[in-house]
Amino acid sequence: EKFDIVKKWGINTYKCTKQLLSERFGRGSRTVDLELETQIELLRETKRKYESVLHLARALTAHLYSLVQTQHALGDAFADLSQKSPELQEEFGYNAETQKLLCKNGETLLGAVNFFVSSINTLVNKTMEDTLMTVKQYETARLEYDAYRTDLEELSMGPRDAGAVSRLDAAQSQFQSHKDKYEKLRADIKVMHKQLLLFHNAISAYFAGNQQQLEQTLKQFNIKLKTPGAEKPSWLEEQ
């Protein structure tokens, strides 16, 4: 059984390597889905840009945290001076209150930025990464599909003795198996592209404070909010 597995793996590797080299040297034909491959390249470029945004947002978080801590310490220092400097008690008191207010607002902003960082991190390192893993599987399936398609085409053009017919039937079966795998992953990527578009549009509308656009996005993808008082209230529910 192990020998059969290794043998099957070896044959598959040989066929795929042959197909890959044939494509690179311009001798073999390659199945091309222009729409899907454009979407894949756009996803890769978008991921690189979002990674840059994530890096900058994390830096902003660190700076904001330092600023809030400084404001908090400065407010405490002014409050202490207000108690120890009777001649400037009122002035130091005003400054202490100002720094406390700035600190409070800074903490609120910091919370919003942290939520943004968390959302972008999930998008980049979970949603997009999962999609790109599917893309890698798709690209492997595409190569296997073309390798077995080429094999089938070559056998179809050869002589039709009993042995050749048997090999042709086996090649047809292998080709159909890899074709099914290729088509499934192709469909999976299109579904993931739709989900990424939904996430992007919803996040953009949320942070822009555009309630109308957010509601329109939910309608566009057939998503509804559960009504108040529902048996099991939750965030979003797909129809």
mmCIF file of C-alpha atoms in Angstrom:
data_model
loop_
_atom_site.group_PDB
_atom_site.id
_atom_site.type_symbol
_atom_site.label_atom_id
_atom_site.label_comp_id
_atom_site.label_asym_id
_atom_site.label_seq_id
_atom_site.Cartn_x
_atom_site.Cartn_y
_atom_site.Cartn_z
ATOM 1 C CA GLU A 1 0.000 0.000 0.000
ATOM 2 C CA LYS A 2 2.815 2.424 0.893
ATOM 3 C CA PHE A 3 4.577 1.519 -2.344
ATOM 4 C CA ASP A 4 1.420 2.326 -4.333
ATOM 5 C CA ILE A 5 1.101 5.694 -2.561
ATOM 6 C CA VAL A 6 4.743 6.577 -3.290
ATOM 7 C CA LYS A 7 4.368 5.398 -6.877
ATOM 8 C CA LYS A 8 1.230 7.487 -7.376
ATOM 9 C CA TRP A 9 2.934 10.519 -5.824
ATOM 10 C CA GLY A 10 5.978 10.029 -8.071
ATOM 11 C CA ILE A 11 3.891 9.798 -11.230
ATOM 12 C CA ASN A 12 1.881 12.866 -10.266
ATOM 13 C CA THR A 13 5.066 14.829 -9.459
ATOM 14 C CA TYR A 14 6.643 13.804 -12.750
ATOM 15 C CA LYS A 15 3.586 14.847 -14.775
ATOM 16 C CA CYS A 16 3.283 18.191 -12.974
ATOM 17 C CA THR A 17 7.011 18.952 -13.304
ATOM 18 C CA LYS A 18 6.862 18.117 -16.998
ATOM 19 C CA GLN A 19 3.825 20.371 -17.435
ATOM 20 C CA LEU A 20 5.441 23.223 -15.498
ATOM 21 C CA LEU A 21 8.656 23.098 -17.537
ATOM 22 C CA SER A 22 6.636 22.845 -20.742
ATOM 23 C CA GLU A 23 4.691 25.993 -19.794
ATOM 24 C CA ARG A 24 7.838 27.914 -18.848
ATOM 25 C CA PHE A 25 9.533 27.134 -22.146
ATOM 26 C CA GLY A 26 6.396 28.007 -24.090
ATOM 27 C CA ARG A 27 5.743 24.526 -25.421
ATOM 28 C CA GLY A 28 2.726 23.537 -23.316
ATOM 29 C CA SER A 29 -0.737 25.037 -23.147
ATOM 30 C CA ARG A 30 -1.977 26.533 -19.887
ATOM 31 C CA THR A 31 -5.588 26.919 -18.772
ATOM 32 C CA VAL A 32 -6.189 30.616 -18.121
ATOM 33 C CA ASP A 33 -9.116 32.213 -16.295
ATOM 34 C CA LEU A 34 -8.382 35.899 -16.825
ATOM 35 C CA GLU A 35 -11.139 37.158 -14.517
ATOM 36 C CA LEU A 36 -10.143 34.892 -11.640
ATOM 37 C CA GLU A 37 -6.397 35.468 -12.046
ATOM 38 C CA THR A 38 -6.968 39.231 -12.095
ATOM 39 C CA GLN A 39 -8.897 38.910 -8.825
ATOM 40 C CA ILE A 40 -6.100 36.807 -7.301
ATOM 41 C CA GLU A 41 -3.436 39.362 -8.227
ATOM 42 C CA LEU A 42 -5.640 42.154 -6.891
ATOM 43 C CA LEU A 43 -6.028 40.225 -3.628
ATOM 44 C CA ARG A 44 -2.256 39.839 -3.281
ATOM 45 C CA GLU A 45 -1.704 43.547 -3.936
ATOM 46 C CA THR A 46 -4.501 44.488 -1.519
ATOM 47 C CA LYS A 47 -2.984 42.258 1.168
ATOM 48 C CA ARG A 48 0.382 44.004 0.791
ATOM 49 C CA LYS A 49 -1.297 47.411 1.154
ATOM 50 C CA TYR A 50 -3.342 46.331 4.171
ATOM 51 C CA GLU A 51 -0.185 44.943 5.813
ATOM 52 C CA SER A 52 1.345 48.407 5.435
ATOM 53 C CA VAL A 53 -1.786 49.999 6.944
ATOM 54 C CA LEU A 54 -1.656 47.492 9.820
ATOM 55 C CA HIS A 55 1.989 48.382 10.516
ATOM 56 C CA LEU A 56 1.192 52.103 10.540
ATOM 57 C CA ALA A 57 -1.936 51.625 12.690
ATOM 58 C CA ARG A 58 0.075 49.672 15.269
ATOM 59 C CA ALA A 59 2.667 52.472 15.325
ATOM 60 C CA LEU A 60 -0.149 54.995 15.793
ATOM 61 C CA THR A 61 -1.504 52.931 18.687
ATOM 62 C CA ALA A 62 1.900 52.966 20.392
ATOM 63 C CA HIS A 63 2.232 56.736 19.932
ATOM 64 C CA LEU A 64 -1.295 57.384 21.192
ATOM 65 C CA TYR A 65 -0.701 55.196 24.237
ATOM 66 C CA SER A 66 2.480 57.142 25.061
ATOM 67 C CA LEU A 67 0.628 60.436 24.564
ATOM 68 C CA VAL A 68 -2.231 59.396 26.875
ATOM 69 C CA GLN A 69 0.219 58.223 29.532
ATOM 70 C CA THR A 70 2.102 61.533 29.289
ATOM 71 C CA GLN A 71 -1.131 63.529 29.555
ATOM 72 C CA HIS A 72 -2.161 61.499 32.583
ATOM 73 C CA ALA A 73 1.194 62.141 34.295
ATOM 74 C CA LEU A 74 1.083 65.817 33.357
ATOM 75 C CA GLY A 75 -2.436 66.150 34.780
ATOM 76 C CA ASP A 76 -1.291 64.585 38.054
ATOM 77 C CA ALA A 77 1.696 66.956 38.175
ATOM 78 C CA PHE A 78 -0.523 70.022 37.633
ATOM 79 C CA ALA A 79 -2.975 68.794 40.277
ATOM 80 C CA ASP A 80 -0.123 68.335 42.759
ATOM 81 C CA LEU A 81 1.225 71.818 41.998
ATOM 82 C CA SER A 82 -2.259 73.247 42.428
ATOM 83 C CA GLN A 83 -2.278 71.964 46.002
ATOM 84 C CA LYS A 84 1.257 73.171 46.766
ATOM 85 C CA SER A 85 1.190 76.573 45.020
ATOM 86 C CA PRO A 86 -1.593 78.693 46.513
ATOM 87 C CA GLU A 87 -0.696 81.702 44.347
ATOM 88 C CA LEU A 88 -1.212 79.613 41.143
ATOM 89 C CA GLN A 89 -3.777 77.164 42.455
ATOM 90 C CA GLU A 90 -6.468 78.181 39.973
ATOM 91 C CA GLU A 91 -4.146 78.172 36.916
ATOM 92 C CA PHE A 92 -2.646 74.801 37.770
ATOM 93 C CA GLY A 93 -6.151 73.485 38.468
ATOM 94 C CA TYR A 94 -7.372 74.513 35.010
ATOM 95 C CA ASN A 95 -4.400 72.836 33.380
ATOM 96 C CA ALA A 96 -4.938 69.689 35.442
ATOM 97 C CA GLU A 97 -8.577 69.483 34.319
ATOM 98 C CA THR A 98 -7.575 70.114 30.687
ATOM 99 C CA GLN A 99 -5.047 67.273 30.743
ATOM 100 C CA LYS A 100 -7.566 64.922 32.386
ATOM 101 C CA LEU A 101 -10.099 65.715 29.652
ATOM 102 C CA LEU A 102 -7.492 65.214 26.937
ATOM 103 C CA CYS A 103 -6.513 61.939 28.587
ATOM 104 C CA LYS A 104 -10.126 60.750 28.673
ATOM 105 C CA ASN A 105 -10.664 61.612 25.009
ATOM 106 C CA GLY A 106 -7.336 60.017 24.128
ATOM 107 C CA GLU A 107 -8.362 56.775 25.821
ATOM 108 C CA THR A 108 -11.586 56.756 23.800
ATOM 109 C CA LEU A 109 -9.647 57.319 20.571
ATOM 110 C CA LEU A 110 -7.153 54.637 21.584
ATOM 111 C CA GLY A 111 -10.016 52.177 22.034
ATOM 112 C CA ALA A 112 -11.309 52.961 18.531
ATOM 113 C CA VAL A 113 -7.842 52.591 16.996
ATOM 114 C CA ASN A 114 -7.311 49.290 18.828
ATOM 115 C CA PHE A 115 -10.579 47.997 17.382
ATOM 116 C CA PHE A 116 -9.446 49.121 13.920
ATOM 117 C CA VAL A 117 -6.096 47.343 14.354
ATOM 118 C CA SER A 118 -7.873 44.170 15.496
ATOM 119 C CA SER A 119 -10.202 44.268 12.487
ATOM 120 C CA ILE A 120 -7.395 44.843 9.980
ATOM 121 C CA ASN A 121 -5.275 42.143 11.645
ATOM 122 C CA THR A 122 -8.129 39.648 11.280
ATOM 123 C CA LEU A 123 -8.618 40.646 7.650
ATOM 124 C CA VAL A 124 -4.915 40.359 6.760
ATOM 125 C CA ASN A 125 -3.759 37.408 8.853
ATOM 126 C CA LYS A 126 -6.920 35.309 8.877
ATOM 127 C CA THR A 127 -9.386 36.069 6.089
ATOM 128 C CA MET A 128 -6.890 37.023 3.372
ATOM 129 C CA GLU A 129 -4.337 34.422 4.470
ATOM 130 C CA ASP A 130 -6.973 31.663 4.354
ATOM 131 C CA THR A 131 -7.982 32.815 0.881
ATOM 132 C CA LEU A 132 -4.377 32.816 -0.339
ATOM 133 C CA MET A 133 -3.952 29.266 1.001
ATOM 134 C CA THR A 134 -6.961 28.315 -1.130
ATOM 135 C CA VAL A 135 -5.304 30.135 -4.054
ATOM 136 C CA LYS A 136 -2.153 28.014 -3.615
ATOM 137 C CA GLN A 137 -4.282 24.869 -3.624
ATOM 138 C CA TYR A 138 -6.105 26.173 -6.689
ATOM 139 C CA GLU A 139 -2.831 26.844 -8.532
ATOM 140 C CA THR A 140 -1.593 23.337 -7.706
ATOM 141 C CA ALA A 141 -4.922 21.888 -8.892
ATOM 142 C CA ARG A 142 -4.691 23.936 -12.096
ATOM 143 C CA LEU A 143 -1.214 22.562 -12.815
ATOM 144 C CA GLU A 144 -2.361 18.981 -12.144
ATOM 145 C CA TYR A 145 -5.447 19.523 -14.299
ATOM 146 C CA ASP A 146 -3.353 20.739 -17.241
ATOM 147 C CA ALA A 147 -0.800 17.955 -16.752
ATOM 148 C CA TYR A 148 -3.451 15.235 -16.952
ATOM 149 C CA ARG A 149 -5.292 17.074 -19.730
ATOM 150 C CA THR A 150 -2.082 17.084 -21.803
ATOM 151 C CA ASP A 151 -1.519 13.414 -21.009
ATOM 152 C CA LEU A 152 -5.067 12.585 -22.121
ATOM 153 C CA GLU A 153 -4.704 14.591 -25.353
ATOM 154 C CA GLU A 154 -1.442 12.814 -26.224
ATOM 155 C CA LEU A 155 -2.955 9.384 -25.611
ATOM 156 C CA SER A 156 -6.071 10.306 -27.624
ATOM 157 C CA MET A 157 -3.917 10.994 -30.688
ATOM 158 C CA GLY A 158 -2.053 7.666 -30.457
ATOM 159 C CA PRO A 159 -2.888 4.200 -31.831
ATOM 160 C CA ARG A 160 -5.945 2.434 -30.373
ATOM 161 C CA ASP A 161 -4.771 -1.083 -29.511
ATOM 162 C CA ALA A 162 -6.102 -2.867 -26.399
ATOM 163 C CA GLY A 163 -3.316 -1.562 -24.163
ATOM 164 C CA ALA A 164 -3.698 1.969 -25.441
ATOM 165 C CA VAL A 165 -7.466 1.907 -24.850
ATOM 166 C CA SER A 166 -6.895 0.758 -21.266
ATOM 167 C CA ARG A 167 -4.354 3.558 -20.675
ATOM 168 C CA LEU A 168 -6.735 6.027 -22.296
ATOM 169 C CA ASP A 169 -9.576 5.011 -19.972
ATOM 170 C CA ALA A 170 -7.304 5.362 -16.929
ATOM 171 C CA ALA A 171 -6.098 8.762 -18.155
ATOM 172 C CA GLN A 172 -9.696 9.889 -18.707
ATOM 173 C CA SER A 173 -10.572 8.905 -15.135
ATOM 174 C CA GLN A 174 -7.534 10.705 -13.704
ATOM 175 C CA PHE A 175 -8.264 13.775 -15.815
ATOM 176 C CA GLN A 176 -11.882 13.942 -14.615
ATOM 177 C CA SER A 177 -10.773 13.630 -10.982
ATOM 178 C CA HIS A 178 -8.327 16.526 -11.288
ATOM 179 C CA LYS A 179 -10.817 18.564 -13.313
ATOM 180 C CA ASP A 180 -13.403 18.228 -10.526
ATOM 181 C CA LYS A 181 -10.819 19.311 -7.927
ATOM 182 C CA TYR A 182 -9.782 22.289 -10.072
ATOM 183 C CA GLU A 183 -13.382 23.434 -10.634
ATOM 184 C CA LYS A 184 -14.217 23.133 -6.919
ATOM 185 C CA LEU A 185 -11.274 25.294 -5.836
ATOM 186 C CA ARG A 186 -12.059 27.774 -8.605
ATOM 187 C CA ALA A 187 -15.582 28.112 -7.173
ATOM 188 C CA ASP A 188 -14.216 28.373 -3.600
ATOM 189 C CA ILE A 189 -12.018 31.340 -4.541
ATOM 190 C CA LYS A 190 -14.949 33.173 -6.146
ATOM 191 C CA VAL A 191 -16.967 32.686 -2.939
ATOM 192 C CA MET A 192 -14.074 33.966 -0.811
ATOM 193 C CA HIS A 193 -13.710 36.988 -3.116
ATOM 194 C CA LYS A 194 -17.353 37.835 -2.440
ATOM 195 C CA GLN A 195 -16.837 37.566 1.323
ATOM 196 C CA LEU A 196 -13.737 39.779 1.199
ATOM 197 C CA LEU A 197 -15.647 42.385 -0.793
ATOM 198 C CA LEU A 198 -18.440 42.307 1.787
ATOM 199 C CA PHE A 199 -15.990 42.705 4.677
ATOM 200 C CA HIS A 200 -14.144 45.547 2.966
ATOM 201 C CA ASN A 201 -17.309 47.489 2.118
ATOM 202 C CA ALA A 202 -18.825 47.016 5.569
ATOM 203 C CA ILE A 203 -15.619 48.064 7.377
ATOM 204 C CA SER A 204 -15.238 51.123 5.110
ATOM 205 C CA ALA A 205 -18.824 52.198 5.761
ATOM 206 C CA TYR A 206 -18.490 51.605 9.518
ATOM 207 C CA PHE A 207 -15.364 53.712 9.974
ATOM 208 C CA ALA A 208 -16.742 56.438 7.690
ATOM 209 C CA GLY A 209 -19.827 56.614 9.906
ATOM 210 C CA ASN A 210 -21.960 56.001 6.821
ATOM 211 C CA GLN A 211 -24.955 54.114 8.212
ATOM 212 C CA GLN A 212 -26.787 54.230 4.877
ATOM 213 C CA GLN A 213 -23.854 52.686 3.012
ATOM 214 C CA LEU A 214 -23.471 50.015 5.697
ATOM 215 C CA GLU A 215 -27.153 49.063 5.422
ATOM 216 C CA GLN A 216 -26.879 49.039 1.633
ATOM 217 C CA THR A 217 -23.878 46.692 1.843
ATOM 218 C CA LEU A 218 -25.845 44.272 4.022
ATOM 219 C CA LYS A 219 -28.744 44.346 1.555
ATOM 220 C CA GLN A 220 -26.412 43.833 -1.398
ATOM 221 C CA PHE A 221 -25.099 40.583 0.067
ATOM 222 C CA ASN A 222 -28.493 39.437 1.397
ATOM 223 C CA ILE A 223 -27.528 39.869 5.049
ATOM 224 C CA LYS A 224 -29.997 41.072 7.645
ATOM 225 C CA LEU A 225 -29.801 42.173 11.254
ATOM 226 C CA LYS A 226 -31.934 40.191 13.682
ATOM 227 C CA THR A 227 -34.831 42.211 14.964
ATOM 228 C CA PRO A 228 -34.992 43.208 18.653
ATOM 229 C CA GLY A 229 -36.637 40.565 20.806
ATOM 230 C CA ALA A 230 -35.647 37.705 18.512
ATOM 231 C CA GLU A 231 -35.231 34.347 20.204
ATOM 232 C CA LYS A 232 -31.460 34.293 19.803
ATOM 233 C CA PRO A 233 -30.253 37.823 19.008
ATOM 234 C CA SER A 234 -26.875 37.895 17.287
ATOM 235 C CA TRP A 235 -24.721 40.156 15.186
ATOM 236 C CA LEU A 236 -25.452 39.175 11.586
ATOM 237 C CA GLU A 237 -27.472 36.387 10.042
ATOM 238 C CA GLU A 238 -27.166 35.220 6.451
ATOM 239 C CA GLN A 239 -30.465 34.626 4.673
#
